[in-house]
Tab-separated table of N, CA and C in Angstrom:
chain	number	residue	atom	x	y	z
A	1	ASP	N	10.229	6.311	3.158
A	1	ASP	CA	10.846	7.800	2.884
A	1	ASP	C	12.173	7.885	3.652
A	2	SER	N	13.421	7.946	3.268
A	2	SER	CA	14.316	8.160	4.096
A	2	SER	C	14.275	9.447	4.820
A	3	LEU	N	13.630	10.437	4.553
A	3	LEU	CA	13.269	11.570	4.993
A	3	LEU	C	12.230	11.718	6.043
A	4	GLU	N	11.362	10.705	6.093
A	4	GLU	CA	10.629	10.694	6.908
A	4	GLU	C	10.235	9.430	7.891
A	5	GLU	N	9.823	8.739	7.756
A	5	GLU	CA	9.889	7.544	8.772
A	5	GLU	C	10.719	6.693	8.634
A	6	GLY	N	11.663	6.314	7.856
A	6	GLY	CA	12.783	5.765	7.825
A	6	GLY	C	13.842	5.585	8.949
A	7	PRO	N	14.128	6.704	9.561
A	7	PRO	CA	15.248	6.802	10.449
A	7	PRO	C	14.729	6.302	11.439
A	8	ARG	N	13.250	6.655	12.020
A	8	ARG	CA	12.830	6.416	13.100
A	8	ARG	C	12.758	5.094	13.407
A	9	PHE	N	11.871	3.843	12.454
A	9	PHE	CA	12.286	2.777	12.349
A	9	PHE	C	13.755	2.170	12.640
A	10	VAL	N	14.624	2.995	12.116
A	10	VAL	CA	16.096	1.962	12.445
A	10	VAL	C	16.284	2.422	13.844
A	11	GLU	N	15.868	3.703	14.200
A	11	GLU	CA	16.447	4.076	15.628
A	11	GLU	C	15.616	3.081	16.534
A	12	SER	N	14.113	2.676	16.522
A	12	SER	CA	13.432	1.690	17.439
A	12	SER	C	13.989	0.209	17.045
A	13	GLU	N	15.145	0.038	16.257
A	13	GLU	CA	15.282	-1.334	16.059
A	13	GLU	C	14.086	-2.242	15.101
A	14	MET	N	12.917	-1.492	14.685
A	14	MET	CA	12.187	-2.066	13.581
A	14	MET	C	12.970	-2.728	12.606
A	15	LEU	N	13.692	-1.486	12.151
A	15	LEU	CA	14.602	-1.906	10.760
A	15	LEU	C	15.649	-2.114	10.845
A	16	SER	N	16.284	-2.318	9.761
A	16	SER	CA	18.062	-2.254	10.293
A	16	SER	C	18.428	-1.419	8.844
A	17	GLU	N	19.455	-0.829	8.859
A	17	GLU	CA	19.908	-0.116	8.191
A	17	GLU	C	19.924	-0.771	6.551
A	18	ALA	N	20.358	-1.815	6.388
A	18	ALA	CA	20.403	-2.640	5.216
A	18	ALA	C	18.730	-2.942	4.750
A	19	GLU	N	17.837	-3.181	5.858
A	19	GLU	CA	16.528	-2.908	5.237
A	19	GLU	C	15.945	-1.764	4.899
A	20	LEU	N	16.333	-0.648	5.447
A	20	LEU	CA	16.086	0.529	4.952
A	20	LEU	C	16.373	0.818	3.611
A	21	GLN	N	17.842	0.554	3.107
A	21	GLN	CA	18.242	0.923	2.032
A	21	GLN	C	17.813	-0.124	0.757
A	22	ALA	N	17.629	-1.243	1.224
A	22	ALA	CA	16.709	-2.156	0.419
A	22	ALA	C	15.048	-1.619	0.039
A	23	ILE	N	14.797	-0.958	0.829
A	23	ILE	CA	13.453	-0.404	0.547
A	23	ILE	C	13.580	0.846	-0.021
A	24	MET	N	14.073	1.724	0.334
A	24	MET	CA	15.107	2.924	-0.646
A	24	MET	C	15.026	2.158	-2.123
A	25	ARG	N	16.072	1.448	-2.257
A	25	ARG	CA	16.322	0.372	-3.599
A	25	ARG	C	15.259	0.163	-4.474
A	26	TYR	N	14.685	-0.656	-4.219
A	26	TYR	CA	13.634	-1.043	-4.706
A	26	TYR	C	12.281	-0.900	-4.795
A	27	GLY	N	12.270	0.321	-3.965
A	27	GLY	CA	10.728	0.920	-3.877
A	27	GLY	C	9.792	0.402	-2.744
A	28	ALA	N	9.174	1.319	-1.873
A	28	ALA	CA	8.730	0.970	-0.818
A	28	ALA	C	7.375	0.254	-0.406
A	29	PRO	N	6.785	0.263	-1.801
A	29	PRO	CA	5.335	-0.346	-1.491
A	29	PRO	C	5.481	-1.750	-1.702
A	30	TRP	N	6.218	-2.558	-2.674
A	30	TRP	CA	6.416	-3.599	-3.055
A	30	TRP	C	7.807	-4.600	-1.950
A	31	CYS	N	8.514	-4.015	-1.808
A	31	CYS	CA	9.144	-4.145	-0.581
A	31	CYS	C	8.664	-4.387	0.959
A	32	CYS	N	7.841	-3.544	1.094
A	32	CYS	CA	7.404	-4.021	2.720
A	32	CYS	C	6.023	-4.972	2.498
A	33	ILE	N	5.647	-4.993	1.178
A	33	ILE	CA	4.310	-6.416	1.192
A	33	ILE	C	5.535	-7.559	1.302
A	34	ASP	N	6.310	-7.622	0.788
A	34	ASP	CA	7.232	-8.634	0.602
A	34	ASP	C	7.653	-9.056	2.040
A	35	THR	N	8.430	-7.746	2.573
A	35	THR	CA	8.308	-8.094	4.214
A	35	THR	C	7.341	-8.403	5.043
A	36	MET	N	6.226	-8.024	4.593
A	36	MET	CA	5.006	-8.327	5.630
A	36	MET	C	4.597	-9.724	5.133
A	37	ARG	N	4.705	-10.247	3.885
A	37	ARG	CA	4.629	-12.256	3.808
A	37	ARG	C	5.779	-12.582	4.479
A	38	ARG	N	7.177	-12.074	4.355
A	38	ARG	CA	7.964	-13.013	5.114
A	38	ARG	C	8.030	-13.252	6.608
A	39	THR	N	7.196	-11.903	6.958
A	39	THR	CA	7.435	-12.080	8.285
A	39	THR	C	6.159	-12.816	8.884
A	40	MET	N	5.195	-12.635	8.364
A	40	MET	CA	3.945	-13.773	8.345
A	40	MET	C	4.540	-15.151	7.920
A	41	LEU	N	5.508	-15.355	7.350
A	41	LEU	CA	5.874	-17.104	6.815
A	41	LEU	C	6.620	-17.306	8.278
A	42	GLU	N	7.459	-16.443	8.512
A	42	GLU	CA	8.750	-16.686	9.794
A	42	GLU	C	7.653	-17.145	10.746
A	43	ALA	N	6.324	-16.303	11.060
A	43	ALA	CA	5.729	-16.145	12.165
A	43	ALA	C	5.133	-17.528	12.452
A	44	LEU	N	4.331	-17.959	11.049
A	44	LEU	CA	3.753	-18.815	11.300
A	44	LEU	C	4.404	-20.251	10.930
A	45	GLN	N	5.540	-20.175	10.482
A	45	GLN	CA	6.389	-21.504	10.905
A	45	GLN	C	6.881	-21.484	12.046
A	46	ASP	N	7.020	-20.872	12.813
A	46	ASP	CA	7.424	-20.983	14.210
A	46	ASP	C	6.465	-21.304	15.289
A	47	ARG	N	4.832	-20.989	14.854
A	47	ARG	CA	3.623	-21.378	15.622
A	47	ARG	C	3.431	-22.713	14.871
A	48	ASN	N	4.052	-23.115	13.844
A	48	ASN	CA	3.613	-24.366	13.381
A	48	ASN	C	4.423	-25.770	14.577
A	49	SER	N	5.903	-24.927	15.034
A	49	SER	CA	6.085	-26.192	16.213
A	49	SER	C	5.637	-26.476	17.492
A	50	CYS	N	4.480	-25.477	17.636
A	50	CYS	CA	3.763	-25.519	18.581
A	50	CYS	C	2.534	-26.521	18.337
A	51	GLU	N	2.591	-26.816	17.306
A	51	GLU	CA	1.247	-27.805	16.826
A	51	GLU	C	0.377	-27.092	16.651
A	52	LEU	N	-0.026	-26.204	16.063
A	52	LEU	CA	-1.278	-25.270	15.395
A	52	LEU	C	-1.732	-26.215	14.907
A	53	PRO	N	-2.988	-26.396	14.725
A	53	PRO	CA	-3.807	-27.291	13.810
A	53	PRO	C	-3.356	-26.745	12.301
A	54	THR	N	-3.136	-27.577	11.416
A	54	THR	CA	-3.178	-27.199	10.356
A	54	THR	C	-4.179	-26.143	9.280
A	55	GLU	N	-5.098	-26.291	9.647
A	55	GLU	CA	-6.162	-25.345	9.391
A	55	GLU	C	-6.134	-23.968	9.628
A	56	MET	N	-5.834	-24.142	10.921
A	56	MET	CA	-5.642	-22.599	11.141
A	56	MET	C	-4.009	-21.658	10.802
A	57	ILE	N	-3.375	-22.648	10.486
A	57	ILE	CA	-2.322	-22.018	9.335
A	57	ILE	C	-2.696	-22.217	8.250
A	58	ASN	N	-3.147	-22.668	7.294
A	58	ASN	CA	-3.316	-22.474	6.124
A	58	ASN	C	-4.263	-21.164	5.836
A	59	GLY	N	-5.640	-21.114	7.178
A	59	GLY	CA	-6.185	-20.223	6.939
A	59	GLY	C	-5.847	-18.424	7.387
A	60	ALA	N	-4.360	-18.535	7.715
A	60	ALA	CA	-3.523	-17.416	8.434
A	60	ALA	C	-3.166	-17.002	7.044
A	61	PHE	N	-2.251	-18.196	6.228
A	61	PHE	CA	-1.824	-17.651	5.028
A	61	PHE	C	-2.958	-17.132	4.088
A	62	LEU	N	-3.970	-18.023	3.930
A	62	LEU	CA	-4.947	-17.438	3.139
A	62	LEU	C	-5.153	-15.975	3.007
A	63	ALA	N	-5.370	-15.835	4.407
A	63	ALA	CA	-6.270	-14.194	4.789
A	63	ALA	C	-5.287	-13.510	4.329
A	64	THR	N	-3.826	-13.627	4.822
A	64	THR	CA	-2.909	-12.968	4.557
A	64	THR	C	-2.416	-12.713	3.165
A	65	GLU	N	-2.881	-13.625	2.235
A	65	GLU	CA	-2.260	-13.342	0.688
A	65	GLU	C	-3.190	-12.662	0.135
A	66	GLN	N	-4.566	-12.780	1.145
A	66	GLN	CA	-5.815	-12.210	0.102
A	66	GLN	C	-5.614	-10.837	0.181
A	67	VAL	N	-5.305	-10.120	2.181
A	67	VAL	CA	-4.987	-8.579	2.076
A	67	VAL	C	-3.528	-8.168	1.706
A	68	LEU	N	-2.588	-9.000	1.477
A	68	LEU	CA	-1.459	-8.566	0.782
A	68	LEU	C	-1.861	-8.122	-1.030
A	69	PHE	N	-2.795	-9.078	-1.284
A	69	PHE	CA	-2.880	-9.143	-3.025
A	69	PHE	C	-3.915	-7.725	-3.142
A	70	GLU	N	-4.725	-7.483	-2.121
A	70	GLU	CA	-5.683	-5.887	-2.423
A	70	GLU	C	-4.745	-5.101	-2.258
A	71	LEU	N	-3.656	-4.952	-1.355
A	71	LEU	CA	-2.673	-3.531	-0.957
A	71	LEU	C	-1.951	-3.347	-2.212
A	72	ASN	N	-1.440	-4.531	-2.684
A	72	ASN	CA	-0.584	-4.700	-4.024
A	72	ASN	C	-1.619	-3.685	-5.060
A	73	LEU	N	-2.839	-4.179	-5.142
A	73	LEU	CA	-3.468	-3.331	-6.165
A	73	LEU	C	-3.777	-1.840	-6.131
A	74	TYR	N	-4.233	-1.738	-4.572
A	74	TYR	CA	-3.884	-0.475	-4.521
A	74	TYR	C	-2.912	0.425	-4.446
A	75	PHE	N	-1.977	-0.129	-4.262
A	75	PHE	CA	-0.444	0.801	-4.496
A	75	PHE	C	-0.330	1.064	-6.012
A	76	GLY	N	-0.340	-0.203	-6.462
A	76	GLY	CA	-0.216	-0.059	-7.942
A	76	GLY	C	-1.335	0.919	-8.558
A	77	ALA	N	-2.583	1.059	-8.500
A	77	ALA	CA	-3.395	2.168	-8.676
A	77	ALA	C	-3.264	3.472	-8.289
A	78	CYS	N	-2.514	3.035	-7.171
A	78	CYS	CA	-2.027	4.872	-6.611
A	78	CYS	C	-0.755	5.032	-7.718
A	79	LEU	N	0.203	4.246	-7.756
A	79	LEU	CA	1.429	4.855	-8.696
A	79	LEU	C	0.891	4.905	-10.160
A	80	LYS	N	0.038	4.089	-10.802
A	80	LYS	CA	-0.553	4.903	-12.103
A	80	LYS	C	-0.929	6.115	-11.772
A	81	ILE	N	-1.572	6.028	-11.261
A	81	ILE	CA	-1.974	8.077	-11.082
A	81	ILE	C	-1.194	8.956	-10.684
A	82	ASN	N	0.004	8.713	-10.116
A	82	ASN	CA	1.292	9.182	-9.626
A	82	ASN	C	1.451	9.835	-11.106
A	83	ASN	N	1.912	8.530	-11.435
A	83	ASN	CA	2.908	8.753	-12.899
A	83	ASN	C	2.391	9.227	-14.182
A	84	THR	N	0.956	8.948	-14.132
A	84	THR	CA	0.236	9.721	-15.378
A	84	THR	C	-0.112	10.911	-14.856
A	85	ARG	N	0.347	11.847	-15.223
A	85	ARG	CA	0.496	13.435	-15.046
A	85	ARG	C	-0.708	13.901	-16.023
A	86	MET	N	-1.584	14.734	-15.388
A	86	MET	CA	-2.138	15.751	-16.311
A	86	MET	C	-1.504	16.288	-17.238
A	87	PRO	N	-1.768	16.628	-18.503
A	87	PRO	CA	-0.978	17.548	-19.251
A	87	PRO	C	-0.885	19.190	-19.009
A	88	ALA	N	-0.115	19.939	-18.927
A	88	ALA	CA	0.102	21.045	-18.794
A	88	ALA	C	-1.121	21.610	-19.401
A	89	SER	N	-1.495	21.416	-20.436
A	89	SER	CA	-2.199	22.176	-21.655
A	89	SER	C	-3.754	22.292	-21.305
A	90	TYR	N	-3.792	21.379	-19.905
A	90	TYR	CA	-5.026	20.952	-19.412
A	90	TYR	C	-5.440	21.992	-18.630
A	91	ASN	N	-4.519	22.036	-17.312
A	91	ASN	CA	-4.892	23.592	-16.423
A	91	ASN	C	-4.574	24.801	-17.244
A	92	VAL	N	-3.646	24.947	-18.275
A	92	VAL	CA	-4.156	26.618	-19.303
A	92	VAL	C	-5.369	26.488	-19.597
A	93	PHE	N	-6.119	25.174	-20.159
A	93	PHE	CA	-7.197	25.448	-20.949
A	93	PHE	C	-8.143	25.635	-20.099
A	94	MET	N	-8.199	24.955	-18.816
A	94	MET	CA	-9.117	24.801	-18.084
A	94	MET	C	-9.190	26.459	-17.189
A	95	ARG	N	-8.354	26.680	-16.980
A	95	ARG	CA	-7.926	27.931	-16.304
A	95	ARG	C	-8.188	29.267	-16.941
A	96	SER	N	-7.913	29.376	-18.525
A	96	SER	CA	-8.488	30.121	-19.586
A	96	SER	C	-9.972	30.070	-19.463
A	97	PHE	N	-10.511	28.847	-19.685
A	97	PHE	CA	-11.966	28.800	-20.321
A	97	PHE	C	-12.918	29.235	-18.464
A	98	VAL	N	-12.146	29.314	-17.438
A	98	VAL	CA	-12.878	30.018	-16.340
A	98	VAL	C	-13.080	31.466	-16.592
A	99	ILE	N	-11.671	31.938	-16.949
A	99	ILE	CA	-11.339	33.328	-16.915
A	99	ILE	C	-12.500	33.705	-18.114
A	100	PHE	N	-12.450	32.899	-19.351
A	100	PHE	CA	-13.393	33.527	-20.653
A	100	PHE	C	-14.691	33.778	-19.915
A	101	PHE	N	-14.960	32.402	-19.682
A	101	PHE	CA	-16.450	32.120	-18.845
A	101	PHE	C	-17.237	33.527	-18.442
A	102	PHE	N	-15.813	33.268	-16.885
A	102	PHE	CA	-16.879	34.625	-16.058
A	102	PHE	C	-16.863	36.200	-16.314
A	103	ALA	N	-15.905	36.607	-17.531
A	103	ALA	CA	-15.511	37.342	-18.345
A	103	ALA	C	-16.911	38.061	-18.718
A	104	TRP	N	-17.183	36.597	-19.465
A	104	TRP	CA	-18.824	36.947	-20.063
A	104	TRP	C	-19.660	36.900	-19.512
A	105	ALA	N	-19.540	35.928	-18.427
A	105	ALA	CA	-21.151	35.890	-17.461
A	105	ALA	C	-21.110	37.337	-16.671
A	106	SER	N	-19.993	37.748	-16.293
A	106	SER	CA	-20.339	38.801	-15.772
A	106	SER	C	-20.980	40.251	-16.610
A	107	LEU	N	-20.485	40.195	-18.172
A	107	LEU	CA	-21.106	41.249	-18.749
A	107	LEU	C	-22.535	40.741	-18.820
A	108	GLN	N	-23.182	39.860	-18.900
A	108	GLN	CA	-24.357	39.111	-19.110
A	108	GLN	C	-25.582	39.432	-17.868
A	109	TRP	N	-24.542	39.253	-16.599
A	109	TRP	CA	-25.352	39.205	-15.476
A	109	TRP	C	-25.513	40.629	-14.652
A	110	ALA	N	-24.728	41.538	-15.287
A	110	ALA	CA	-24.457	42.695	-14.527
A	110	ALA	C	-26.061	43.710	-14.743
A	111	PRO	N	-26.761	43.466	-16.083
A	111	PRO	CA	-28.069	44.185	-15.897
A	111	PRO	C	-29.023	43.283	-15.144
A	112	THR	N	-29.022	42.264	-14.961
A	112	THR	CA	-29.843	41.436	-13.933
A	112	THR	C	-29.658	41.491	-12.469
A	113	ILE	N	-28.607	41.460	-12.184
A	113	ILE	CA	-28.351	41.075	-10.706
A	113	ILE	C	-27.342	42.695	-10.188
A	114	GLU	N	-26.951	43.190	-11.445
A	114	GLU	CA	-26.285	44.757	-10.513
A	114	GLU	C	-25.090	44.656	-9.923
A	115	TRP	N	-25.142	45.472	-8.681
A	115	TRP	CA	-23.941	45.300	-8.343
A	115	TRP	C	-23.646	43.834	-7.190
A	116	LEU	N	-24.379	42.987	-7.337
A	116	LEU	CA	-24.268	41.660	-7.108
A	116	LEU	C	-23.400	40.962	-7.916
A	117	THR	N	-23.315	41.422	-8.981
A	117	THR	CA	-22.250	40.610	-9.884
A	117	THR	C	-20.651	40.034	-9.855
A	118	PRO	N	-19.938	41.035	-9.329
A	118	PRO	CA	-18.855	40.858	-8.986
A	118	PRO	C	-18.640	39.682	-7.883
A	119	ILE	N	-19.668	40.043	-6.783
A	119	ILE	CA	-19.898	38.813	-5.864
A	119	ILE	C	-19.862	37.953	-6.253
A	120	VAL	N	-20.891	37.523	-6.565
A	120	VAL	CA	-21.342	36.432	-7.423
A	120	VAL	C	-20.490	35.716	-8.081
A	121	THR	N	-19.841	36.229	-9.172
A	121	THR	CA	-18.719	36.085	-10.064
A	121	THR	C	-17.661	35.822	-9.251
A	122	GLY	N	-17.481	36.807	-8.223
A	122	GLY	CA	-15.983	35.823	-7.246
A	122	GLY	C	-15.995	35.059	-7.033
A	123	PHE	N	-17.525	34.721	-6.208
A	123	PHE	CA	-17.637	33.624	-5.282
A	123	PHE	C	-17.488	31.940	-6.478
A	124	MET	N	-17.956	32.357	-7.087
A	124	MET	CA	-18.088	31.271	-8.453
A	124	MET	C	-17.086	30.666	-9.004
A	125	VAL	N	-16.092	32.080	-9.376
A	125	VAL	CA	-14.633	31.679	-9.650
A	125	VAL	C	-13.700	30.864	-8.330
A	126	PHE	N	-14.219	31.415	-7.414
A	126	PHE	CA	-13.279	30.432	-6.173
A	126	PHE	C	-13.847	28.977	-6.189
A	127	LEU	N	-14.772	28.893	-6.451
A	127	LEU	CA	-15.165	27.218	-6.156
A	127	LEU	C	-14.964	26.797	-7.401
A	128	ILE	N	-14.730	27.088	-8.487
A	128	ILE	CA	-14.339	26.430	-9.853
A	128	ILE	C	-12.837	26.191	-9.698
A	129	ASN	N	-11.959	27.162	-9.047
A	129	ASN	CA	-10.500	27.215	-9.017
A	129	ASN	C	-10.309	25.816	-8.120
A	130	THR	N	-11.305	26.197	-6.844
A	130	THR	CA	-11.183	25.257	-5.703
A	130	THR	C	-10.858	23.759	-6.238
A	131	VAL	N	-11.909	23.659	-7.156
A	131	VAL	CA	-11.945	22.061	-7.980
A	131	VAL	C	-11.005	21.837	-8.892
A	132	ILE	N	-10.730	22.781	-9.323
A	132	ILE	CA	-9.433	22.690	-10.223
A	132	ILE	C	-7.596	22.209	-9.772
A	133	VAL	N	-8.025	23.017	-8.442
A	133	VAL	CA	-6.870	22.773	-7.454
A	133	VAL	C	-6.827	21.054	-6.587
A	134	ILE	N	-8.146	21.141	-6.609
A	134	ILE	CA	-7.690	20.011	-5.752
A	134	ILE	C	-7.872	18.761	-6.754
A	135	GLY	N	-8.372	18.659	-8.050
A	135	GLY	CA	-8.194	17.667	-8.997
A	135	GLY	C	-6.842	17.436	-9.460
A	136	ASP	N	-5.799	18.407	-9.330
A	136	ASP	CA	-4.446	18.634	-9.488
A	136	ASP	C	-4.046	17.998	-8.485
A	137	GLN	N	-4.369	18.184	-7.162
A	137	GLN	CA	-3.282	17.697	-6.059
A	137	GLN	C	-3.965	15.946	-5.784
A	138	MET	N	-4.862	15.664	-6.454
A	138	MET	CA	-5.653	14.499	-6.206
A	138	MET	C	-4.640	13.357	-7.176
A	139	LEU	N	-4.124	14.215	-8.403
A	139	LEU	CA	-3.172	13.373	-9.022
A	139	LEU	C	-1.944	13.060	-8.303
A	140	GLN	N	-1.511	13.582	-7.167
A	140	GLN	CA	-0.622	13.244	-6.285
A	140	GLN	C	-1.013	12.462	-5.164
A	141	PRO	N	-1.333	11.041	-4.807
A	141	PRO	CA	-1.627	10.337	-4.249
A	141	PRO	C	-0.724	10.446	-2.797
A	142	PHE	N	0.955	10.572	-3.114
A	142	PHE	CA	1.730	9.744	-2.239
A	142	PHE	C	2.303	10.905	-1.584
A	143	ASP	N	1.914	12.419	-2.096
A	143	ASP	CA	2.449	13.829	-1.312
A	143	ASP	C	2.064	13.971	0.310
A	144	LEU	N	2.155	14.477	0.769
A	144	LEU	CA	1.755	14.616	2.268
A	144	LEU	C	1.086	16.556	2.236
A	145	GLN	N	0.241	16.060	1.171
A	145	GLN	CA	-0.544	17.265	1.228
A	145	GLN	C	-2.036	17.003	1.936
A	146	TRP	N	-2.620	18.233	1.856
A	146	TRP	CA	-4.072	17.562	2.864
A	146	TRP	C	-5.308	16.759	1.825
A	147	SER	N	-4.675	16.665	0.704
A	147	SER	CA	-5.587	15.894	-0.683
A	147	SER	C	-5.075	14.555	-0.776
A	148	GLY	N	-3.592	14.141	-0.126
A	148	GLY	CA	-3.173	13.041	-0.318
A	148	GLY	C	-3.842	11.643	0.236
A	149	LEU	N	-3.091	11.152	0.338
A	149	LEU	CA	-3.511	9.406	0.912
A	149	LEU	C	-3.087	9.966	2.266
A	150	PRO	N	-3.653	9.620	3.763
A	150	PRO	CA	-2.999	9.797	5.346
A	150	PRO	C	-1.979	8.623	5.462
A	151	LEU	N	-0.940	8.795	4.376
A	151	LEU	CA	0.288	7.549	4.885
A	151	LEU	C	0.779	7.572	6.260
A	152	GLN	N	0.599	8.652	7.068
A	152	GLN	CA	1.242	8.687	8.288
A	152	GLN	C	0.269	7.659	8.686
A	153	LYS	N	-1.292	8.297	8.876
A	153	LYS	CA	-2.112	7.813	9.732
A	153	LYS	C	-2.094	6.019	9.456
A	154	TYR	N	-1.994	5.790	8.007
A	154	TYR	CA	-1.646	4.208	7.596
A	154	TYR	C	-0.330	3.598	8.395
A	155	CYS	N	0.110	4.261	8.086
A	155	CYS	CA	1.546	3.782	8.887
A	155	CYS	C	1.543	3.632	10.344
A	156	VAL	N	0.920	4.338	11.133
A	156	VAL	CA	0.738	4.080	12.556
A	156	VAL	C	-0.320	3.406	13.158
A	157	ILE	N	-1.086	3.272	12.013
A	157	ILE	CA	-2.425	1.985	12.355
A	157	ILE	C	-1.804	0.946	12.211
A	158	ILE	N	-1.039	0.525	11.084
A	158	ILE	CA	-0.467	-0.629	10.798
A	158	ILE	C	0.509	-0.644	12.137
A	159	GLU	N	1.258	0.092	12.125
A	159	GLU	CA	2.648	-0.344	13.661
A	159	GLU	C	1.927	-0.531	14.741
A	160	ASN	N	0.600	-0.025	14.867
A	160	ASN	CA	-0.052	-0.280	16.144
A	160	ASN	C	-0.557	-2.022	16.003
A	161	GLU	N	-1.004	-2.126	15.121
A	161	GLU	CA	-1.710	-3.665	14.626
A	161	GLU	C	-0.702	-4.694	15.017
A	162	VAL	N	0.892	-3.966	14.096
A	162	VAL	CA	1.754	-5.162	14.769
A	162	VAL	C	2.342	-5.382	16.206
A	163	MET	N	2.141	-4.381	16.739
A	163	MET	CA	2.323	-4.718	17.957
A	163	MET	C	1.724	-5.468	18.739
A	164	ASN	N	0.195	-5.091	18.500
A	164	ASN	CA	-0.807	-5.723	19.342
A	164	ASN	C	-1.061	-6.913	18.874
A	165	VAL	N	-0.681	-7.155	17.762
A	165	VAL	CA	-0.257	-8.945	17.306
A	165	VAL	C	0.823	-9.846	17.879
A	166	SER	N	1.790	-8.570	18.004
A	166	SER	CA	3.020	-9.419	18.632
A	166	SER	C	2.527	-9.850	20.327
A	167	ARG	N	1.797	-8.669	21.124
A	167	ARG	CA	1.287	-8.931	22.476
A	167	ARG	C	0.469	-10.274	22.301
A	168	ARG	N	-0.542	-10.211	21.675
A	168	ARG	CA	-1.437	-11.297	21.565
A	168	ARG	C	-0.559	-12.523	21.106
A	169	HIS	N	0.281	-12.460	20.387
A	169	HIS	CA	1.112	-13.682	20.003
A	169	HIS	C	1.725	-14.258	21.257
A	170	ALA	N	2.566	-13.136	22.091
A	170	ALA	CA	3.195	-13.633	23.281
A	170	ALA	C	2.242	-14.246	24.338
A	171	MET	N	1.023	-13.796	24.356
A	171	MET	CA	0.148	-14.020	25.290
A	171	MET	C	-0.473	-15.395	25.314
A	172	PHE	N	-1.132	-15.537	23.834
A	172	PHE	CA	-1.713	-16.968	23.698
A	172	PHE	C	-1.012	-17.954	22.953
A	173	PHE	N	0.008	-18.033	22.457
A	173	PHE	CA	0.730	-19.018	21.914
A	173	PHE	C	2.238	-19.040	22.205
A	174	LYS	N	1.935	-19.266	23.657
A	174	LYS	CA	3.737	-19.783	24.047
A	174	LYS	C	3.879	-21.198	23.998
A	175	CYS	N	4.928	-21.073	23.411
A	175	CYS	CA	5.602	-23.025	23.247
A	175	CYS	C	6.394	-23.093	24.297
A	176	GLU	N	5.956	-24.527	24.729
A	176	GLU	CA	6.806	-25.117	26.063
A	176	GLU	C	7.488	-26.196	25.733
């Protein structure tokens, strides 16, 4: 998102402004997957000039494609969840049902548990409403809420891994 990490990547010269605009235009998940694929291809083609074994290059291509395929599936599943919202009537029904049930239950429990009725009922209403709210928020996997995916953490981990690979690349695969 251009309001989140995009400008930071442009400032650190990890992305150009044109690349950031392309990501915003075509959709971040698939554009990023394509960028990862192209970056890996360029890196392995550069390594090919260092006479790396073909098996090593093919293995790296295969591993990359498998990981990117899985990542593509995960993005697709999250986008499907994100785009398929629960009908508004579902929340209205659930909240109405909770109110009706606990109003009726309070009348039924009052003779048995007496003064504990409001405490027990209040605690149970809180639990049920918490489950409903968590369910609503889980249908928005890309939001920056506590129940959303930890996208910031994923980005930091991927960035660190790319930097580590770059350092190892410089140490172990020097062409002479």
